[in-house]
Tab-separated table of C-alpha atoms and ligand atoms in Angstrom:
chain	number	residue	atom	x	y	z
B	1	MET	CA	-6.910	4.332	19.954
B	2	THR	CA	-3.622	1.922	20.553
B	3	LYS	CA	-0.171	3.505	18.836
B	4	GLU	CA	1.087	-0.142	18.719
B	5	PHE	CA	-0.278	-3.169	17.641
B	6	PRO	CA	0.357	-6.162	19.992
B	7	LYS	CA	2.938	-8.868	18.999
B	8	THR	CA	1.574	-11.977	18.514
B	9	PRO	CA	2.850	-15.534	16.408
B	10	ARG	CA	0.620	-13.978	13.734
B	11	ASN	CA	2.473	-10.714	12.937
B	12	GLN	CA	6.191	-11.453	14.494
B	13	VAL	CA	8.672	-10.394	12.313
B	14	ARG	CA	11.311	-13.750	13.058
B	15	ARG	CA	13.363	-13.702	10.267
B	16	ILE	CA	16.285	-10.394	11.346
B	17	PRO	CA	13.570	-9.481	14.367
B	18	HIS	CA	14.773	-5.785	14.426
B	19	ARG	CA	13.793	-4.752	11.020
B	20	GLY	CA	10.474	-5.781	12.747
B	21	ARG	CA	7.715	-2.865	13.423
B	22	TYR	CA	4.261	-2.613	15.405
B	23	ASP	CA	3.587	1.032	16.286
B	24	LYS	CA	1.056	2.754	14.294
B	25	ALA	CA	3.474	5.789	13.696
B	26	THR	CA	5.616	3.333	11.321
B	27	ILE	CA	3.393	0.918	9.813
B	28	TYR	CA	0.108	3.682	8.864
B	29	PRO	CA	2.821	6.543	7.024
B	30	ILE	CA	4.186	3.542	4.476
B	31	ILE	CA	0.397	2.304	3.819
B	32	ASP	CA	-0.781	6.158	2.735
B	33	GLU	CA	3.011	6.542	1.157
B	34	ALA	CA	1.499	3.202	-1.675
B	35	LEU	CA	-0.472	3.925	-4.137
B	36	ILE	CA	-1.257	-0.507	-4.392
B	37	CYS	CA	-1.899	-3.266	-1.518
B	38	HIS	CA	-2.763	-6.828	-2.487
B	39	VAL	CA	-5.502	-8.631	-0.858
B	40	GLY	CA	-4.235	-12.263	0.431
B	41	PHE	CA	-7.612	-14.246	1.160
B	42	ALA	CA	-8.317	-18.166	1.337
B	43	LEU	CA	-11.782	-20.178	-0.623
B	44	ASP	CA	-12.122	-23.271	-0.259
B	45	GLY	CA	-8.530	-24.499	-0.718
B	46	GLN	CA	-7.074	-22.071	-2.578
B	47	SER	CA	-5.132	-18.377	-1.839
B	48	TYR	CA	-5.552	-15.624	-3.833
B	49	LEU	CA	-3.887	-12.759	-4.089
B	50	ILE	CA	-4.964	-9.512	-5.562
B	51	PRO	CA	-3.568	-6.000	-6.553
B	52	THR	CA	-5.559	-3.115	-5.814
B	53	LEU	CA	-5.900	0.601	-4.751
B	54	HIS	CA	-6.293	1.331	-1.861
B	55	ALA	CA	-6.799	4.465	0.713
B	56	ARG	CA	-7.201	4.424	5.040
B	57	GLN	CA	-9.171	5.742	6.661
B	58	GLU	CA	-7.547	5.564	10.696
B	59	ASP	CA	-7.800	2.068	11.678
B	60	ARG	CA	-9.713	1.119	8.362
B	61	ILE	CA	-8.602	0.174	4.824
B	62	LEU	CA	-11.261	0.995	2.149
B	63	LEU	CA	-11.372	-0.941	-0.877
B	64	HIS	CA	-13.508	-0.298	-4.094
B	65	GLY	CA	-14.276	-2.103	-7.384
B	66	ALA	CA	-17.443	-3.739	-9.064
B	67	LYS	CA	-20.095	-5.248	-8.024
B	68	GLY	CA	-19.939	-9.028	-8.025
B	69	ASN	CA	-15.955	-8.803	-7.223
B	70	ARG	CA	-15.335	-12.101	-6.052
B	71	MET	CA	-12.394	-10.566	-3.293
B	72	LEU	CA	-15.287	-7.924	-2.426
B	73	LYS	CA	-17.886	-10.367	-2.146
B	74	HIS	CA	-15.576	-12.055	0.337
B	75	LEU	CA	-15.278	-9.497	2.046
B	76	GLN	CA	-18.655	-7.896	2.548
B	77	SER	CA	-19.532	-11.563	4.432
B	78	GLY	CA	-16.972	-10.365	6.875
B	79	GLY	CA	-14.479	-12.073	5.266
B	80	GLU	CA	-10.594	-12.577	6.485
B	81	VAL	CA	-8.097	-10.894	4.480
B	82	CYS	CA	-3.694	-9.967	4.376
B	83	ILE	CA	-2.845	-7.248	2.991
B	84	ALA	CA	1.023	-5.992	1.889
B	85	ILE	CA	2.088	-3.707	0.912
B	86	THR	CA	5.224	-2.523	-0.759
B	87	LEU	CA	7.658	0.452	-0.890
B	88	VAL	CA	11.162	-0.136	-2.410
B	89	ASP	CA	13.543	2.273	-1.589
B	90	GLY	CA	16.434	1.296	-3.048
B	91	LEU	CA	19.049	-1.334	-4.160
B	92	VAL	CA	22.134	-2.612	-1.480
B	93	LEU	CA	24.969	-3.507	-3.612
B	94	ALA	CA	27.099	-6.033	-1.857
B	95	ARG	CA	30.892	-6.770	-2.579
B	96	SER	CA	29.237	-10.741	-2.937
B	97	VAL	CA	26.056	-11.874	-4.805
B	98	PHE	CA	25.164	-13.713	-1.339
B	99	HIS	CA	24.475	-10.815	-0.294
B	100	HIS	CA	23.067	-7.956	-1.662
B	101	SER	CA	19.756	-6.577	-0.621
B	102	ILE	CA	16.913	-4.159	-1.406
B	103	ASN	CA	15.964	-1.137	0.971
B	104	TYR	CA	12.391	-1.026	2.036
B	105	ARG	CA	9.771	-0.351	3.614
B	106	SER	CA	6.791	-2.706	3.809
B	107	VAL	CA	4.001	-3.661	5.158
B	108	VAL	CA	1.626	-7.551	6.010
B	109	LEU	CA	-1.769	-6.719	8.030
B	110	PHE	CA	-5.191	-8.709	8.827
B	111	GLY	CA	-8.757	-7.850	9.757
B	112	ARG	CA	-12.012	-8.528	7.849
B	113	GLY	CA	-14.800	-6.734	6.132
B	114	GLU	CA	-16.889	-5.505	6.548
B	115	SER	CA	-20.121	-3.344	3.630
B	116	ILE	CA	-19.877	0.263	3.543
B	117	GLU	CA	-23.931	0.864	2.638
B	118	GLY	CA	-25.350	3.968	2.334
B	119	LYS	CA	-24.844	6.606	-0.475
B	120	GLU	CA	-23.257	9.583	2.183
B	121	GLU	CA	-21.167	6.789	3.959
B	122	LYS	CA	-20.595	5.131	-0.164
B	123	LEU	CA	-19.876	8.669	-1.267
B	124	ALA	CA	-17.472	9.788	1.925
B	125	ALA	CA	-15.136	6.439	1.179
B	126	MET	CA	-15.759	6.904	-2.631
B	127	GLU	CA	-13.604	10.360	-1.676
B	128	ILE	CA	-10.947	9.090	0.513
B	129	VAL	CA	-9.784	6.378	-1.490
B	130	THR	CA	-10.043	8.990	-4.388
B	131	GLU	CA	-7.869	11.754	-2.740
B	132	GLN	CA	-5.333	8.702	-1.903
B	133	ILE	CA	-4.775	8.650	-5.813
B	134	LEU	CA	-5.022	12.509	-6.838
B	135	ARG	CA	-4.910	15.010	-3.792
B	136	GLY	CA	-7.430	17.580	-5.152
B	137	ARG	CA	-8.747	15.475	-7.569
B	138	TRP	CA	-12.302	14.722	-5.509
B	139	GLN	CA	-13.509	18.323	-6.423
B	140	GLU	CA	-12.269	18.242	-9.722
B	141	ALA	CA	-14.150	15.730	-11.683
B	142	ARG	CA	-17.753	14.932	-11.192
B	143	GLN	CA	-18.350	12.508	-8.447
B	144	PRO	CA	-20.779	9.193	-9.132
B	145	ASN	CA	-23.727	9.506	-9.776
B	146	GLN	CA	-25.995	6.682	-8.297
B	147	LYS	CA	-26.274	4.550	-11.003
B	148	GLU	CA	-22.366	4.652	-10.510
B	149	LEU	CA	-23.023	3.738	-7.090
B	150	ASP	CA	-25.432	1.490	-7.439
B	151	VAL	CA	-22.916	-0.793	-9.500
B	152	THR	CA	-19.643	-0.154	-7.016
B	153	SER	CA	-18.717	-2.122	-4.639
B	154	ILE	CA	-16.959	-0.129	-1.191
B	155	VAL	CA	-15.285	-2.780	1.511
B	156	ALA	CA	-13.733	-1.342	5.218
B	157	VAL	CA	-11.635	-4.038	6.631
B	158	THR	CA	-10.814	-2.957	10.282
B	159	ILE	CA	-7.400	-3.450	11.105
B	160	GLU	CA	-6.627	-6.542	13.557
B	161	SER	CA	-3.201	-6.983	13.286
B	162	ALA	CA	0.256	-5.568	11.672
B	163	SER	CA	3.986	-5.492	11.423
B	164	ALA	CA	5.691	-3.424	9.341
B	165	LYS	CA	9.186	-4.464	8.071
B	166	VAL	CA	12.048	-1.431	6.926
B	167	ARG	CA	15.530	-2.260	5.948
B	168	THR	CA	18.001	0.860	5.094
B	169	GLY	CA	21.401	1.605	5.037
B	170	PRO	CA	24.337	-0.035	2.591
B	171	PRO	CA	25.281	-3.660	2.125
B	172	ILE	CA	26.724	-5.517	5.079
B	173	ASP	CA	29.651	-8.000	3.943
B	174	GLU	CA	31.297	-10.909	5.152
B	175	GLU	CA	34.201	-8.372	6.836
B	176	GLU	CA	37.546	-10.538	4.676
B	177	ASP	CA	35.638	-9.137	2.099
B	178	TYR	CA	36.340	-5.289	2.023
B	179	THR	CA	39.066	-5.221	0.750
B	180	LEU	CA	37.652	-6.702	-2.657
B	181	PRO	CA	38.010	-4.514	-5.821
B	182	VAL	CA	33.808	-4.692	-6.112
B	183	TRP	CA	31.778	-1.838	-5.813
B	184	ALA	CA	29.418	-1.513	-3.322
B	185	GLY	CA	26.767	0.942	-2.227
B	186	VAL	CA	23.341	1.676	-2.297
B	187	LEU	CA	21.057	2.499	-5.937
B	188	PRO	CA	18.270	4.932	-4.686
B	189	ILE	CA	15.319	3.853	-6.265
B	190	ARG	CA	12.874	7.115	-6.165
B	191	PRO	CA	8.655	6.604	-7.903
B	192	ALA	CA	8.527	9.155	-10.170
B	193	VAL	CA	5.899	11.144	-12.560
B	194	GLY	CA	6.089	12.351	-16.156
B	195	ASN	CA	4.781	15.109	-18.167
B	196	PRO	CA	0.620	15.157	-17.956
B	197	GLU	CA	-0.226	13.580	-21.455
B	198	LYS	CA	-4.048	14.474	-22.950
B	199	ASP	CA	-6.349	13.275	-23.457
B	200	LEU	CA	-7.195	12.958	-27.313
B	201	ARG	CA	-11.116	13.530	-26.569
B	202	LEU	CA	-9.807	16.258	-24.302
B	203	ARG	CA	-12.676	19.497	-25.189
B	204	GLU	CA	-10.729	22.726	-27.040
B	205	GLY	CA	-8.094	25.420	-24.660
B	206	LEU	CA	-8.051	23.197	-20.454
B	207	PRO	CA	-5.598	23.311	-18.571
B	208	VAL	CA	-4.375	20.752	-17.024
B	209	SER	CA	-5.996	20.030	-13.820
B	210	PRO	CA	-3.756	21.799	-9.952
B	211	SER	CA	-4.433	18.244	-8.811
B	212	VAL	CA	-1.831	17.054	-11.439
B	213	MET	CA	0.170	19.962	-11.290
B	214	ASN	CA	0.671	19.901	-7.779
B	215	TYR	CA	0.830	15.863	-8.309
B	216	SER	CA	0.719	15.107	-4.240
B	217	ARG	CA	-1.028	12.464	-2.185
B	218	ARG	CA	-0.951	11.353	1.027
B	219	GLY	CA	2.425	10.175	3.171
B	220	ARG	CA	4.098	11.491	-0.082
U	301	FAD	C1	10.886	-5.516	-2.112
U	301	FAD	C2	11.060	-7.353	-0.315
U	301	FAD	C3	12.058	-8.028	-0.781
U	301	FAD	C4	12.233	-9.255	-0.467
U	301	FAD	N1	13.016	-10.138	-0.888
U	301	FAD	C5	13.356	-11.099	-0.081
U	301	FAD	C6	14.220	-11.921	0.476
U	301	FAD	O1	14.758	-12.437	-1.814
U	301	FAD	N2	14.054	-13.973	0.667
U	301	FAD	C7	13.633	-13.347	1.735
U	301	FAD	O2	13.689	-13.763	2.785
U	301	FAD	N3	13.064	-12.440	1.950
U	301	FAD	C8	13.117	-11.144	1.651
U	301	FAD	N4	12.039	-9.955	1.632
U	301	FAD	C9	11.554	-10.231	3.077
U	301	FAD	C10	10.372	-11.494	3.848
U	301	FAD	O3	9.579	-10.274	2.917
U	301	FAD	C11	10.082	-11.715	4.427
U	301	FAD	O4	10.401	-10.489	5.658
U	301	FAD	C12	11.545	-12.835	4.833
U	301	FAD	O5	11.277	-13.671	4.071
U	301	FAD	C13	11.519	-13.390	6.089
U	301	FAD	O6	9.823	-13.971	6.701
U	301	FAD	P1	9.759	-15.184	8.731
U	301	FAD	O7	10.161	-16.150	8.199
U	301	FAD	O8	10.564	-14.280	8.865
U	301	FAD	O9	8.580	-13.861	8.600
U	301	FAD	P2	7.096	-15.121	8.035
U	301	FAD	O10	6.991	-16.496	9.249
U	301	FAD	O11	6.388	-15.237	6.525
U	301	FAD	O12	6.128	-14.109	8.299
U	301	FAD	C14	5.652	-13.745	10.227
U	301	FAD	C15	5.237	-12.086	9.896
U	301	FAD	O13	6.086	-11.525	10.218
U	301	FAD	C16	5.455	-10.299	9.093
U	301	FAD	N5	6.701	-10.330	8.343
U	301	FAD	C17	7.440	-11.032	7.530
U	301	FAD	N6	7.694	-10.469	6.697
U	301	FAD	C18	7.179	-9.095	6.559
U	301	FAD	C19	7.630	-7.554	5.807
U	301	FAD	N7	7.921	-7.880	5.209
U	301	FAD	N8	7.403	-6.640	6.154
U	301	FAD	C20	6.286	-6.414	7.013
U	301	FAD	N9	5.593	-7.514	7.577
U	301	FAD	C21	6.451	-8.768	7.605
U	301	FAD	C22	3.988	-10.654	9.480
U	301	FAD	O14	3.096	-10.040	9.620
U	301	FAD	C23	4.304	-12.227	9.580
U	301	FAD	O15	2.988	-12.787	8.502
U	301	FAD	C24	12.203	-8.768	0.951
U	301	FAD	C25	11.280	-8.146	1.270
U	301	FAD	C26	10.658	-7.030	0.974
U	301	FAD	C27	9.818	-6.359	1.615
């Protein structure tokens, strides 16, 4: 397994190239920390961008959904996609409007799909996707039955090429603006989970599940 994706015209970060990264040690934790991704593909000359859940299994991205889902059908037939993943870390507030920015970690990756078939393979993939959303949930909830497996498509996108772009740190202002009486700095933005809200039809006397009490996901 190589540790870095080769830089090519397709994945090379052009603007502010020093923020570009091509190593899996940077790229994979960003993929794992994100709850959702956006999958881009073109059909008959029209571009589409679809938000969806994802999970990484080594060098593959697993996606799942209802049979008949257009994006999944495209991937099942070996179609190409571009997937974008974004984590927002803070607002970068400069002294000038022009230099306002955002601290982020993002990934753009390219690959082709293949269908995951077979009961054991599908169950294994669904476990990875479920555990990506909430660690420990697979063992707590009822697992998919044959009927549910039959109406679910699961695809794997092998990552052929990828890049990350990472911005950290304070604003970068024009030298003459540093004396302006304008507050400048970073306003950190962190994802937060609230208190669990129980389903109105919850069976009497059930405590909140350990997976919910100890909320954690891969990469976090
Ligand atoms: C939350 C967020 C907000 C942003 N806001 C702005 C904004 O307001 N204005 C702006 O100009 N830019 C913004 N960017 C940066 C933007 O994503 C592009 O990097 C930027 O448009 C420069 O593109 P380019 O022309 O250099 O590269 P392109 O020619 O568009 O891309 C070439 C290749 O570089 C890689 N690449 C480009 N951008 C990224 C990325 N963000 N992450 C991973 N790989 C990447 C991809 O592999 C891509 O195929 C933002 C990024 C994020 C994550």
